Amino acid sequence: MTVALIVAAGSGERLGAGRPKALVELAGRPLLQWSIDALQDVESVTRIVVALPPGTPVPAGVTGVDGGAVRSDSVRRALAAAGEDDLVLVHDAARPLVTAKLAATVIDALRSDHDADAAIAAVPVTDTVKRVDGVGVVTETLDRSGLWAVQTPQVFRRGALERALRAPAEDLALATDDAWLIERGGGRVIVVRASDENLKVTSPLDLQVAELLLAGRRAGEA
Ligand code: C5P
């Protein structure tokens, strides 16, 4: 069975909403609630633990913990409050368009590959990606074939994630996702093709796009 950890303790400064991003209103619900609702619909998910900004009320039906100073700290704290499930799904609250279907597909991918330590949602990169130095000069153009933009959900075998999160604090602070902590230790991480719709809400523009997409989904359900 799977425990789902949602990390929602970021400040969301880039959104400029004056409150934590997880609590920002999106299509009639707090942004965080969209992820909770989607993950509650996944059959193998037994429990949801959410890392929240300290002092935030805990949403109904989930276990709440105080988030940490960096993202990996929030993951570690949430994992410490989880039960004994063999798989751990980690999801960023900043991706409110996650679907139960995507989460279930990532879980199934890991279950089907016995050698894998983790399975992660991702999409092939469509933009040309360049490395730029500190003064705005291009130093390299990367070969786009084989580059994927990584999302959440990311699903881990519990032991592999626990080991990865024992990394030194300075490494944890650098991790923008948990899969990196597994890869650098030689672990096998597989990708599951997701959709661009599973976007990350960072800027006010992202929030507008998310609103439109969720309104479209509702119209489709009606
Ligand atoms: O900062 P970033 O955009 O990478 O955050 C990704 C996710 O991690 C967000 O959902 C955010 O709420 C969460 N986070 C957290 N604790 C932190 C920093 C970020 O739970 N200290």
PDB file of C-alpha atoms and ligand atoms in Angstrom:
ATOM      1  CA  MET A   1       0.000   0.000   0.000  1.00  0.00           C
ATOM      2  CA  THR A   2       1.027   3.615  -0.457  1.00  0.00           C
ATOM      3  CA  VAL A   3       1.250   6.610   1.851  1.00  0.00           C
ATOM      4  CA  ALA A   4       1.003   9.982   0.096  1.00  0.00           C
ATOM      5  CA  LEU A   5       3.065  12.904   1.403  1.00  0.00           C
ATOM      6  CA  ILE A   6       2.076  16.352   0.165  1.00  0.00           C
ATOM      7  CA  VAL A   7       4.635  19.088   0.776  1.00  0.00           C
ATOM      8  CA  ALA A   8       2.849  22.392   1.179  1.00  0.00           C
ATOM      9  CA  ALA A   9       5.062  24.348   3.559  1.00  0.00           C
ATOM     10  CA  GLY A  10       6.690  26.707   1.062  1.00  0.00           C
ATOM     11  CA  SER A  11       6.158  30.442   1.439  1.00  0.00           C
ATOM     12  CA  GLY A  12       5.129  31.001  -2.183  1.00  0.00           C
ATOM     13  CA  GLU A  13       6.875  34.378  -2.250  1.00  0.00           C
ATOM     14  CA  ARG A  14       7.049  34.408  -6.076  1.00  0.00           C
ATOM     15  CA  LEU A  15       3.262  34.289  -6.191  1.00  0.00           C
ATOM     16  CA  GLY A  16       3.066  37.503  -4.177  1.00  0.00           C
ATOM     17  CA  ALA A  17      -0.272  36.528  -2.588  1.00  0.00           C
ATOM     18  CA  GLY A  18       0.732  37.644   0.922  1.00  0.00           C
ATOM     19  CA  ARG A  19      -0.004  34.193   2.378  1.00  0.00           C
ATOM     20  CA  PRO A  20       1.359  30.658   1.948  1.00  0.00           C
ATOM     21  CA  LYS A  21       0.810  29.381  -1.593  1.00  0.00           C
ATOM     22  CA  ALA A  22      -1.000  26.261  -0.348  1.00  0.00           C
ATOM     23  CA  LEU A  23      -3.777  28.442   1.056  1.00  0.00           C
ATOM     24  CA  VAL A  24      -4.282  30.648  -1.996  1.00  0.00           C
ATOM     25  CA  GLU A  25      -7.781  30.343  -3.440  1.00  0.00           C
ATOM     26  CA  LEU A  26      -7.898  28.462  -6.747  1.00  0.00           C
ATOM     27  CA  ALA A  27     -11.202  27.820  -8.558  1.00  0.00           C
ATOM     28  CA  GLY A  28     -13.141  27.966  -5.277  1.00  0.00           C
ATOM     29  CA  ARG A  29     -10.857  25.842  -3.067  1.00  0.00           C
ATOM     30  CA  PRO A  30      -7.475  26.341  -1.366  1.00  0.00           C
ATOM     31  CA  LEU A  31      -4.729  25.314  -3.806  1.00  0.00           C
ATOM     32  CA  LEU A  32      -3.667  22.442  -1.491  1.00  0.00           C
ATOM     33  CA  GLN A  33      -7.176  20.968  -1.424  1.00  0.00           C
ATOM     34  CA  TRP A  34      -7.036  20.067  -5.132  1.00  0.00           C
ATOM     35  CA  SER A  35      -4.103  17.717  -4.536  1.00  0.00           C
ATOM     36  CA  ILE A  36      -5.722  16.208  -1.428  1.00  0.00           C
ATOM     37  CA  ASP A  37      -8.931  15.518  -3.364  1.00  0.00           C
ATOM     38  CA  ALA A  38      -7.047  13.893  -6.250  1.00  0.00           C
ATOM     39  CA  LEU A  39      -4.888  11.662  -4.026  1.00  0.00           C
ATOM     40  CA  GLN A  40      -7.858  10.609  -1.876  1.00  0.00           C
ATOM     41  CA  ASP A  41      -9.276   9.051  -5.050  1.00  0.00           C
ATOM     42  CA  VAL A  42      -6.284   6.734  -5.552  1.00  0.00           C
ATOM     43  CA  GLU A  43      -7.261   3.236  -4.500  1.00  0.00           C
ATOM     44  CA  SER A  44      -3.901   2.116  -3.087  1.00  0.00           C
ATOM     45  CA  VAL A  45      -3.335   5.310  -1.067  1.00  0.00           C
ATOM     46  CA  THR A  46      -4.117   4.449   2.556  1.00  0.00           C
ATOM     47  CA  ARG A  47      -3.181   7.724   4.207  1.00  0.00           C
ATOM     48  CA  ILE A  48      -2.202  11.297   3.322  1.00  0.00           C
ATOM     49  CA  VAL A  49       0.289  13.307   5.384  1.00  0.00           C
ATOM     50  CA  VAL A  50       0.656  17.021   4.612  1.00  0.00           C
ATOM     51  CA  ALA A  51       3.627  19.214   5.589  1.00  0.00           C
ATOM     52  CA  LEU A  52       2.116  22.627   6.319  1.00  0.00           C
ATOM     53  CA  PRO A  53       3.389  26.071   7.234  1.00  0.00           C
ATOM     54  CA  PRO A  54       3.453  26.065  11.081  1.00  0.00           C
ATOM     55  CA  GLY A  55       0.161  27.308  12.524  1.00  0.00           C
ATOM     56  CA  THR A  56      -1.913  26.335   9.478  1.00  0.00           C
ATOM     57  CA  PRO A  57      -5.190  24.487  10.191  1.00  0.00           C
ATOM     58  CA  VAL A  58      -5.013  20.818   9.109  1.00  0.00           C
ATOM     59  CA  PRO A  59      -7.484  19.993   6.301  1.00  0.00           C
ATOM     60  CA  ALA A  60     -10.073  17.289   7.023  1.00  0.00           C
ATOM     61  CA  GLY A  61      -9.124  13.677   6.360  1.00  0.00           C
ATOM     62  CA  VAL A  62      -5.328  14.103   6.412  1.00  0.00           C
ATOM     63  CA  THR A  63      -2.528  14.052   8.999  1.00  0.00           C
ATOM     64  CA  GLY A  64      -0.751  17.419   9.331  1.00  0.00           C
ATOM     65  CA  VAL A  65       2.859  18.070  10.343  1.00  0.00           C
ATOM     66  CA  ASP A  66       4.867  21.289  10.507  1.00  0.00           C
ATOM     67  CA  GLY A  67       7.040  21.715   7.414  1.00  0.00           C
ATOM     68  CA  GLY A  68      10.788  22.294   7.649  1.00  0.00           C
ATOM     69  CA  ALA A  69      13.162  25.017   6.494  1.00  0.00           C
ATOM     70  CA  VAL A  70      13.810  23.369   3.091  1.00  0.00           C
ATOM     71  CA  ARG A  71      11.662  21.085   0.945  1.00  0.00           C
ATOM     72  CA  SER A  72      13.522  17.856   1.839  1.00  0.00           C
ATOM     73  CA  ASP A  73      13.076  18.669   5.521  1.00  0.00           C
ATOM     74  CA  SER A  74       9.337  18.892   4.938  1.00  0.00           C
ATOM     75  CA  VAL A  75       9.424  15.490   3.175  1.00  0.00           C
ATOM     76  CA  ARG A  76      11.419  13.990   6.061  1.00  0.00           C
ATOM     77  CA  ARG A  77       9.014  15.313   8.677  1.00  0.00           C
ATOM     78  CA  ALA A  78       5.986  14.057   6.772  1.00  0.00           C
ATOM     79  CA  LEU A  79       7.591  10.610   6.318  1.00  0.00           C
ATOM     80  CA  ALA A  80       8.257  10.413  10.053  1.00  0.00           C
ATOM     81  CA  ALA A  81       4.502  10.756  10.639  1.00  0.00           C
ATOM     82  CA  ALA A  82       3.587   8.099   8.059  1.00  0.00           C
ATOM     83  CA  GLY A  83       2.632   4.463   8.788  1.00  0.00           C
ATOM     84  CA  GLU A  84       4.358   1.340   7.552  1.00  0.00           C
ATOM     85  CA  ASP A  85       3.307   1.406   3.878  1.00  0.00           C
ATOM     86  CA  ASP A  86       5.899  -0.053   1.486  1.00  0.00           C
ATOM     87  CA  LEU A  87       5.555   2.712  -1.109  1.00  0.00           C
ATOM     88  CA  VAL A  88       5.761   6.461  -0.498  1.00  0.00           C
ATOM     89  CA  LEU A  89       4.307   8.956  -2.960  1.00  0.00           C
ATOM     90  CA  VAL A  90       5.638  12.506  -2.664  1.00  0.00           C
ATOM     91  CA  HIS A  91       3.710  15.343  -4.254  1.00  0.00           C
ATOM     92  CA  ASP A  92       4.188  19.125  -4.317  1.00  0.00           C
ATOM     93  CA  ALA A  93       1.041  21.034  -3.363  1.00  0.00           C
ATOM     94  CA  ALA A  94       2.232  23.539  -5.973  1.00  0.00           C
ATOM     95  CA  ARG A  95       0.892  21.090  -8.638  1.00  0.00           C
ATOM     96  CA  PRO A  96      -2.872  21.266  -8.030  1.00  0.00           C
ATOM     97  CA  LEU A  97      -3.751  19.751 -11.421  1.00  0.00           C
ATOM     98  CA  VAL A  98      -2.463  16.309 -10.488  1.00  0.00           C
ATOM     99  CA  THR A  99      -5.027  13.592 -11.198  1.00  0.00           C
ATOM    100  CA  ALA A 100      -5.757  10.320  -9.421  1.00  0.00           C
ATOM    101  CA  LYS A 101      -5.047   8.594 -12.738  1.00  0.00           C
ATOM    102  CA  LEU A 102      -1.534  10.042 -13.024  1.00  0.00           C
ATOM    103  CA  ALA A 103      -0.735   9.139  -9.401  1.00  0.00           C
ATOM    104  CA  ALA A 104      -2.006   5.572  -9.915  1.00  0.00           C
ATOM    105  CA  THR A 105       0.024   5.236 -13.141  1.00  0.00           C
ATOM    106  CA  VAL A 106       3.246   6.269 -11.379  1.00  0.00           C
ATOM    107  CA  ILE A 107       2.547   3.841  -8.510  1.00  0.00           C
ATOM    108  CA  ASP A 108       1.875   1.000 -10.992  1.00  0.00           C
ATOM    109  CA  ALA A 109       5.069   1.779 -12.915  1.00  0.00           C
ATOM    110  CA  LEU A 110       7.160   1.314  -9.771  1.00  0.00           C
ATOM    111  CA  ARG A 111       5.284  -1.839  -8.794  1.00  0.00           C
ATOM    112  CA  SER A 112       5.945  -3.295 -12.271  1.00  0.00           C
ATOM    113  CA  ASP A 113       9.711  -2.647 -12.275  1.00  0.00           C
ATOM    114  CA  HIS A 114      11.206  -4.698  -9.478  1.00  0.00           C
ATOM    115  CA  ASP A 115      14.686  -3.219  -9.974  1.00  0.00           C
ATOM    116  CA  ALA A 116      13.534   0.405  -9.708  1.00  0.00           C
ATOM    117  CA  ASP A 117      13.841   2.440  -6.521  1.00  0.00           C
ATOM    118  CA  ALA A 118      11.557   5.235  -7.722  1.00  0.00           C
ATOM    119  CA  ALA A 119       9.170   6.222 -10.506  1.00  0.00           C
ATOM    120  CA  ILE A 120       8.585   9.872 -11.336  1.00  0.00           C
ATOM    121  CA  ALA A 121       6.169  11.872 -13.488  1.00  0.00           C
ATOM    122  CA  ALA A 122       7.927  13.868 -16.220  1.00  0.00           C
ATOM    123  CA  VAL A 123       7.477  15.346 -19.694  1.00  0.00           C
ATOM    124  CA  PRO A 124       9.989  15.554 -22.561  1.00  0.00           C
ATOM    125  CA  VAL A 125      11.454  19.053 -22.902  1.00  0.00           C
ATOM    126  CA  THR A 126      10.129  20.958 -25.924  1.00  0.00           C
ATOM    127  CA  ASP A 127      12.058  24.230 -25.493  1.00  0.00           C
ATOM    128  CA  THR A 128      15.706  24.576 -26.494  1.00  0.00           C
ATOM    129  CA  VAL A 129      17.671  24.741 -23.243  1.00  0.00           C
ATOM    130  CA  LYS A 130      20.873  26.784 -22.909  1.00  0.00           C
ATOM    131  CA  ARG A 131      23.320  27.294 -20.062  1.00  0.00           C
ATOM    132  CA  VAL A 132      23.910  30.990 -19.361  1.00  0.00           C
ATOM    133  CA  ASP A 133      26.666  32.505 -17.209  1.00  0.00           C
ATOM    134  CA  GLY A 134      26.232  35.100 -14.469  1.00  0.00           C
ATOM    135  CA  VAL A 135      26.402  38.033 -16.889  1.00  0.00           C
ATOM    136  CA  GLY A 136      23.823  36.749 -19.363  1.00  0.00           C
ATOM    137  CA  VAL A 137      26.090  35.147 -21.963  1.00  0.00           C
ATOM    138  CA  VAL A 138      25.238  31.704 -23.375  1.00  0.00           C
ATOM    139  CA  THR A 139      27.940  29.147 -22.639  1.00  0.00           C
ATOM    140  CA  GLU A 140      26.275  25.958 -23.889  1.00  0.00           C
ATOM    141  CA  THR A 141      23.243  24.631 -25.733  1.00  0.00           C
ATOM    142  CA  LEU A 142      22.125  21.297 -24.360  1.00  0.00           C
ATOM    143  CA  ASP A 143      21.089  18.412 -26.605  1.00  0.00           C
ATOM    144  CA  ARG A 144      17.330  18.437 -26.134  1.00  0.00           C
ATOM    145  CA  SER A 145      16.800  14.806 -27.078  1.00  0.00           C
ATOM    146  CA  GLY A 146      16.757  12.852 -23.852  1.00  0.00           C
ATOM    147  CA  LEU A 147      15.966  15.860 -21.629  1.00  0.00           C
ATOM    148  CA  TRP A 148      12.823  15.572 -19.503  1.00  0.00           C
ATOM    149  CA  ALA A 149      11.239  18.157 -17.215  1.00  0.00           C
ATOM    150  CA  VAL A 150      10.449  16.451 -13.954  1.00  0.00           C
ATOM    151  CA  GLN A 151       7.238  16.853 -11.972  1.00  0.00           C
ATOM    152  CA  THR A 152       5.574  15.231  -8.993  1.00  0.00           C
ATOM    153  CA  PRO A 153       4.092  12.753  -8.069  1.00  0.00           C
ATOM    154  CA  GLN A 154       7.284  10.794  -7.402  1.00  0.00           C
ATOM    155  CA  VAL A 155       6.878   7.336  -5.882  1.00  0.00           C
ATOM    156  CA  PHE A 156       9.606   5.577  -3.874  1.00  0.00           C
ATOM    157  CA  ARG A 157      10.276   2.277  -2.221  1.00  0.00           C
ATOM    158  CA  ARG A 158      10.196   3.287   1.393  1.00  0.00           C
ATOM    159  CA  GLY A 159      13.683   2.021   2.339  1.00  0.00           C
ATOM    160  CA  ALA A 160      15.279   3.821  -0.614  1.00  0.00           C
ATOM    161  CA  LEU A 161      13.657   7.133   0.333  1.00  0.00           C
ATOM    162  CA  GLU A 162      14.557   6.750   4.000  1.00  0.00           C
ATOM    163  CA  ARG A 163      18.197   6.105   3.084  1.00  0.00           C
ATOM    164  CA  ALA A 164      18.248   9.035   0.648  1.00  0.00           C
ATOM    165  CA  LEU A 165      16.858  11.421   3.264  1.00  0.00           C
ATOM    166  CA  ARG A 166      19.736  10.542   5.617  1.00  0.00           C
ATOM    167  CA  ALA A 167      22.001  12.668   3.376  1.00  0.00           C
ATOM    168  CA  PRO A 168      23.888  15.565   5.019  1.00  0.00           C
ATOM    169  CA  ALA A 169      21.832  18.725   5.586  1.00  0.00           C
ATOM    170  CA  GLU A 170      23.793  20.673   2.955  1.00  0.00           C
ATOM    171  CA  ASP A 171      22.879  18.090   0.281  1.00  0.00           C
ATOM    172  CA  LEU A 172      19.242  18.021   1.352  1.00  0.00           C
ATOM    173  CA  ALA A 173      19.158  21.807   1.014  1.00  0.00           C
ATOM    174  CA  LEU A 174      20.257  21.499  -2.640  1.00  0.00           C
ATOM    175  CA  ALA A 175      17.631  18.903  -3.590  1.00  0.00           C
ATOM    176  CA  THR A 176      14.804  20.368  -5.681  1.00  0.00           C
ATOM    177  CA  ASP A 177      13.286  16.893  -5.881  1.00  0.00           C
ATOM    178  CA  ASP A 178      13.697  13.658  -3.945  1.00  0.00           C
ATOM    179  CA  ALA A 179      14.593  11.486  -6.924  1.00  0.00           C
ATOM    180  CA  TRP A 180      17.946  13.297  -7.226  1.00  0.00           C
ATOM    181  CA  LEU A 181      18.908  12.022  -3.790  1.00  0.00           C
ATOM    182  CA  ILE A 182      18.290   8.470  -5.047  1.00  0.00           C
ATOM    183  CA  GLU A 183      20.036   8.914  -8.432  1.00  0.00           C
ATOM    184  CA  ARG A 184      23.250  10.254  -6.970  1.00  0.00           C
ATOM    185  CA  GLY A 185      23.508   7.189  -4.760  1.00  0.00           C
ATOM    186  CA  GLY A 186      23.322   4.983  -7.875  1.00  0.00           C
ATOM    187  CA  GLY A 187      19.611   4.162  -7.487  1.00  0.00           C
ATOM    188  CA  ARG A 188      17.378   3.368 -10.465  1.00  0.00           C
ATOM    189  CA  VAL A 189      14.735   6.014 -11.173  1.00  0.00           C
ATOM    190  CA  ILE A 190      12.256   5.503 -14.024  1.00  0.00           C
ATOM    191  CA  VAL A 191      10.122   8.162 -15.688  1.00  0.00           C
ATOM    192  CA  VAL A 192       6.430   7.998 -16.443  1.00  0.00           C
ATOM    193  CA  ARG A 193       5.259  10.268 -19.214  1.00  0.00           C
ATOM    194  CA  ALA A 194       2.874  12.825 -17.717  1.00  0.00           C
ATOM    195  CA  SER A 195       1.113  15.833 -19.198  1.00  0.00           C
ATOM    196  CA  ASP A 196       2.024  19.521 -19.408  1.00  0.00           C
ATOM    197  CA  GLU A 197      -1.319  20.111 -17.721  1.00  0.00           C
ATOM    198  CA  ASN A 198       0.228  18.969 -14.412  1.00  0.00           C
ATOM    199  CA  LEU A 199       1.815  22.404 -14.178  1.00  0.00           C
ATOM    200  CA  LYS A 200       3.578  23.944 -11.199  1.00  0.00           C
ATOM    201  CA  VAL A 201       1.983  27.109  -9.855  1.00  0.00           C
ATOM    202  CA  THR A 202       4.807  29.559  -9.242  1.00  0.00           C
ATOM    203  CA  SER A 203       3.714  32.906 -10.705  1.00  0.00           C
ATOM    204  CA  PRO A 204       0.367  34.762 -10.888  1.00  0.00           C
ATOM    205  CA  LEU A 205       0.197  33.707 -14.564  1.00  0.00           C
ATOM    206  CA  ASP A 206       0.412  30.020 -13.577  1.00  0.00           C
ATOM    207  CA  LEU A 207      -2.477  30.589 -11.175  1.00  0.00           C
ATOM    208  CA  GLN A 208      -4.604  32.035 -13.979  1.00  0.00           C
ATOM    209  CA  VAL A 209      -3.782  29.120 -16.279  1.00  0.00           C
ATOM    210  CA  ALA A 210      -4.594  26.615 -13.508  1.00  0.00           C
ATOM    211  CA  GLU A 211      -7.958  28.334 -12.920  1.00  0.00           C
ATOM    212  CA  LEU A 212      -8.816  28.045 -16.623  1.00  0.00           C
ATOM    213  CA  LEU A 213      -7.811  24.378 -16.805  1.00  0.00           C
ATOM    214  CA  LEU A 214      -9.806  23.464 -13.686  1.00  0.00           C
ATOM    215  CA  ALA A 215     -12.843  25.354 -14.980  1.00  0.00           C
ATOM    216  CA  GLY A 216     -12.494  23.390 -18.240  1.00  0.00           C
ATOM    217  CA  ARG A 217     -12.383  20.094 -16.313  1.00  0.00           C
ATOM    218  CA  ARG A 218     -15.512  21.020 -14.386  1.00  0.00           C
ATOM    219  CA  ALA A 219     -17.330  21.947 -17.597  1.00  0.00           C
ATOM    220  CA  GLY A 220     -16.280  18.555 -19.024  1.00  0.00           C
ATOM    221  CA  GLU A 221     -17.682  16.746 -15.945  1.00  0.00           C
ATOM    222  CA  ALA A 222     -21.015  18.624 -16.041  1.00  0.00           C
TER     223      ALA A 222
HETATM  224  O1  C5P B   1      10.076  25.934  -3.533  1.00  0.00           O
HETATM  225  P1  C5P B   1       9.565  24.917  -4.490  1.00  0.00           P
HETATM  226  O2  C5P B   1       8.756  25.545  -5.571  1.00  0.00           O
HETATM  227  O3  C5P B   1      10.549  23.952  -5.015  1.00  0.00           O
HETATM  228  O4  C5P B   1       8.518  24.078  -3.643  1.00  0.00           O
HETATM  229  C1  C5P B   1       7.975  22.852  -4.115  1.00  0.00           C
HETATM  230  C2  C5P B   1       7.002  22.324  -3.075  1.00  0.00           C
HETATM  231  O5  C5P B   1       7.682  22.095  -1.844  1.00  0.00           O
HETATM  232  C3  C5P B   1       5.838  23.275  -2.780  1.00  0.00           C
HETATM  233  O6  C5P B   1       4.625  22.551  -2.770  1.00  0.00           O
HETATM  234  C4  C5P B   1       6.193  23.833  -1.412  1.00  0.00           C
HETATM  235  O7  C5P B   1       5.044  24.146  -0.618  1.00  0.00           O
HETATM  236  C5  C5P B   1       6.973  22.693  -0.769  1.00  0.00           C
HETATM  237  N1  C5P B   1       7.938  23.142   0.248  1.00  0.00           N
HETATM  238  C6  C5P B   1       7.818  22.689   1.554  1.00  0.00           C
HETATM  239  N2  C5P B   1       8.701  23.104   2.513  1.00  0.00           N
HETATM  240  C7  C5P B   1       9.672  23.976   2.215  1.00  0.00           C
HETATM  241  C8  C5P B   1       9.821  24.474   0.880  1.00  0.00           C
HETATM  242  C9  C5P B   1       8.937  24.021  -0.096  1.00  0.00           C
HETATM  243  O8  C5P B   1       6.900  21.898   1.854  1.00  0.00           O
HETATM  244  N3  C5P B   1      10.487  24.391   3.178  1.00  0.00           N
END
